Amino acid sequence: VNDLMQEFDDIAKLAASVAREKVPELVSEMQRIRREAEDHETPICLATLKVHQITHMNTVIDTLIAFIGGAQAEALNEGISRAGHEHDLYTLEVARLLGIPQAPTLSPSATANP
């Protein structure tokens, strides 16, 4: 699972730095990796990880296709934000699976009122 994510991330980084006319060929490569990730049989303990992986990949691909199509900056920024959020969830799930302790986060209701 993680090998496919790393391969996808490498191409996504490249897509962010090439000319617009080269992005479609990179999107095609990302779609290939995403299909491979979708088809990859994973044990049930990795189900959440795989959901975040596929959601991240789909969001990146959709955002790049919107970019190619000339979408407005607001829509692109929203896609980038959603993709980043899913990548963060993926990373947190990897850490959880590996038993890496996470720093506690405070919910808004747990913070003191000023």
Short mmCIF file of C-alpha atoms in Angstrom, two decimals:
data_model
loop_
_atom_site.label_atom_id
_atom_site.label_comp_id
_atom_site.label_asym_id
_atom_site.label_seq_id
_atom_site.Cartn_x
_atom_site.Cartn_y
_atom_site.Cartn_z
CA VAL A 1 0.00 0.00 0.00
CA ASN A 2 2.68 2.46 1.00
CA ASP A 3 4.86 1.75 -2.05
CA LEU A 4 1.99 2.80 -4.32
CA MET A 5 1.37 5.92 -2.24
CA GLN A 6 5.03 6.91 -2.47
CA GLU A 7 5.07 6.37 -6.23
CA PHE A 8 1.89 8.44 -6.58
CA ASP A 9 3.27 11.22 -4.37
CA ASP A 10 6.47 11.40 -6.43
CA ILE A 11 4.47 11.94 -9.61
CA ALA A 12 2.15 14.43 -7.90
CA LYS A 13 5.17 16.50 -6.83
CA LEU A 14 6.46 16.42 -10.37
CA ALA A 15 3.05 17.51 -11.73
CA ALA A 16 3.19 20.57 -9.50
CA SER A 17 6.40 21.73 -11.19
CA VAL A 18 5.96 21.01 -14.91
CA ALA A 19 4.38 23.04 -17.66
CA ARG A 20 0.57 22.74 -17.95
CA GLU A 21 0.80 20.84 -21.27
CA LYS A 22 2.83 18.06 -19.59
CA VAL A 23 0.32 17.51 -16.77
CA PRO A 24 -2.05 15.23 -18.76
CA GLU A 25 0.59 12.54 -19.24
CA LEU A 26 1.36 12.63 -15.52
CA VAL A 27 -2.35 12.38 -14.72
CA SER A 28 -2.50 9.25 -16.87
CA GLU A 29 0.35 7.76 -14.85
CA MET A 30 -1.39 8.71 -11.59
CA GLN A 31 -4.58 7.04 -12.81
CA ARG A 32 -2.62 3.86 -13.51
CA ILE A 33 -1.22 3.87 -9.99
CA ARG A 34 -4.66 4.59 -8.51
CA ARG A 35 -6.18 1.63 -10.41
CA GLU A 36 -3.36 -0.56 -9.15
CA ALA A 37 -4.04 0.63 -5.59
CA GLU A 38 -7.77 -0.03 -6.00
CA ASP A 39 -7.09 -3.54 -7.30
CA HIS A 40 -4.50 -4.34 -4.63
CA GLU A 41 -5.93 -6.81 -2.14
CA THR A 42 -5.28 -5.64 1.38
CA PRO A 43 -6.06 -7.22 4.72
CA ILE A 44 -9.01 -5.84 6.66
CA CYS A 45 -6.66 -4.16 9.13
CA LEU A 46 -5.53 -1.83 6.32
CA ALA A 47 -9.04 -0.91 5.13
CA THR A 48 -9.01 2.60 6.62
CA LEU A 49 -5.54 3.24 5.25
CA LYS A 50 -6.66 2.19 1.78
CA VAL A 51 -9.76 4.44 1.95
CA HIS A 52 -7.60 7.47 2.73
CA GLN A 53 -5.13 6.47 0.02
CA ILE A 54 -7.74 6.13 -2.72
CA THR A 55 -9.61 9.26 -1.62
CA HIS A 56 -6.36 11.23 -1.69
CA MET A 57 -5.44 9.89 -5.12
CA ASN A 58 -8.89 10.63 -6.54
CA THR A 59 -8.84 14.16 -5.16
CA VAL A 60 -5.39 14.91 -6.57
CA ILE A 61 -6.36 13.52 -9.98
CA ASP A 62 -9.67 15.41 -10.04
CA THR A 63 -7.92 18.64 -9.04
CA LEU A 64 -5.29 18.26 -11.75
CA ILE A 65 -7.97 17.55 -14.35
CA ALA A 66 -9.78 20.70 -13.19
CA PHE A 67 -6.48 22.60 -13.51
CA ILE A 68 -6.02 21.36 -17.06
CA GLY A 69 -9.58 22.45 -17.81
CA GLY A 70 -8.95 25.97 -16.53
CA ALA A 71 -10.87 25.82 -13.25
CA GLN A 72 -10.99 28.86 -11.01
CA ALA A 73 -8.29 29.26 -8.37
CA GLU A 74 -10.84 28.86 -5.55
CA ALA A 75 -11.89 25.41 -6.79
CA LEU A 76 -8.27 24.37 -7.24
CA ASN A 77 -7.32 25.58 -3.77
CA GLU A 78 -10.25 23.63 -2.29
CA GLY A 79 -9.09 20.47 -4.09
CA ILE A 80 -5.53 20.96 -2.90
CA SER A 81 -6.76 21.43 0.65
CA ARG A 82 -8.95 18.29 0.54
CA ALA A 83 -6.10 16.25 -0.96
CA GLY A 84 -3.73 17.46 1.76
CA HIS A 85 -6.27 16.60 4.45
CA GLU A 86 -6.66 13.05 3.11
CA HIS A 87 -2.89 12.67 2.90
CA ASP A 88 -2.63 13.77 6.53
CA LEU A 89 -5.28 11.20 7.52
CA TYR A 90 -3.33 8.55 5.60
CA THR A 91 -0.13 9.48 7.44
CA LEU A 92 -1.88 9.40 10.81
CA GLU A 93 -3.29 5.96 10.02
CA VAL A 94 0.18 4.69 9.08
CA ALA A 95 1.48 5.98 12.41
CA ARG A 96 -1.41 4.33 14.27
CA LEU A 97 -0.78 1.01 12.52
CA LEU A 98 2.90 1.21 13.39
CA GLY A 99 2.12 2.04 17.02
CA ILE A 100 3.71 5.47 16.88
CA PRO A 101 2.22 7.59 19.69
CA GLN A 102 0.35 10.69 18.57
CA ALA A 103 0.26 13.99 20.37
CA PRO A 104 -3.20 14.55 21.86
CA THR A 105 -5.35 17.11 20.10
CA LEU A 106 -7.82 19.33 21.86
CA SER A 107 -11.35 19.50 20.61
CA PRO A 108 -12.87 22.99 20.38
CA SER A 109 -15.10 22.20 23.38
CA ALA A 110 -12.06 21.31 25.48
CA THR A 111 -10.42 24.71 25.11
CA ALA A 112 -10.95 27.37 27.75
CA ASN A 113 -13.09 30.36 26.95
CA PRO A 114 -11.09 33.61 26.87
#
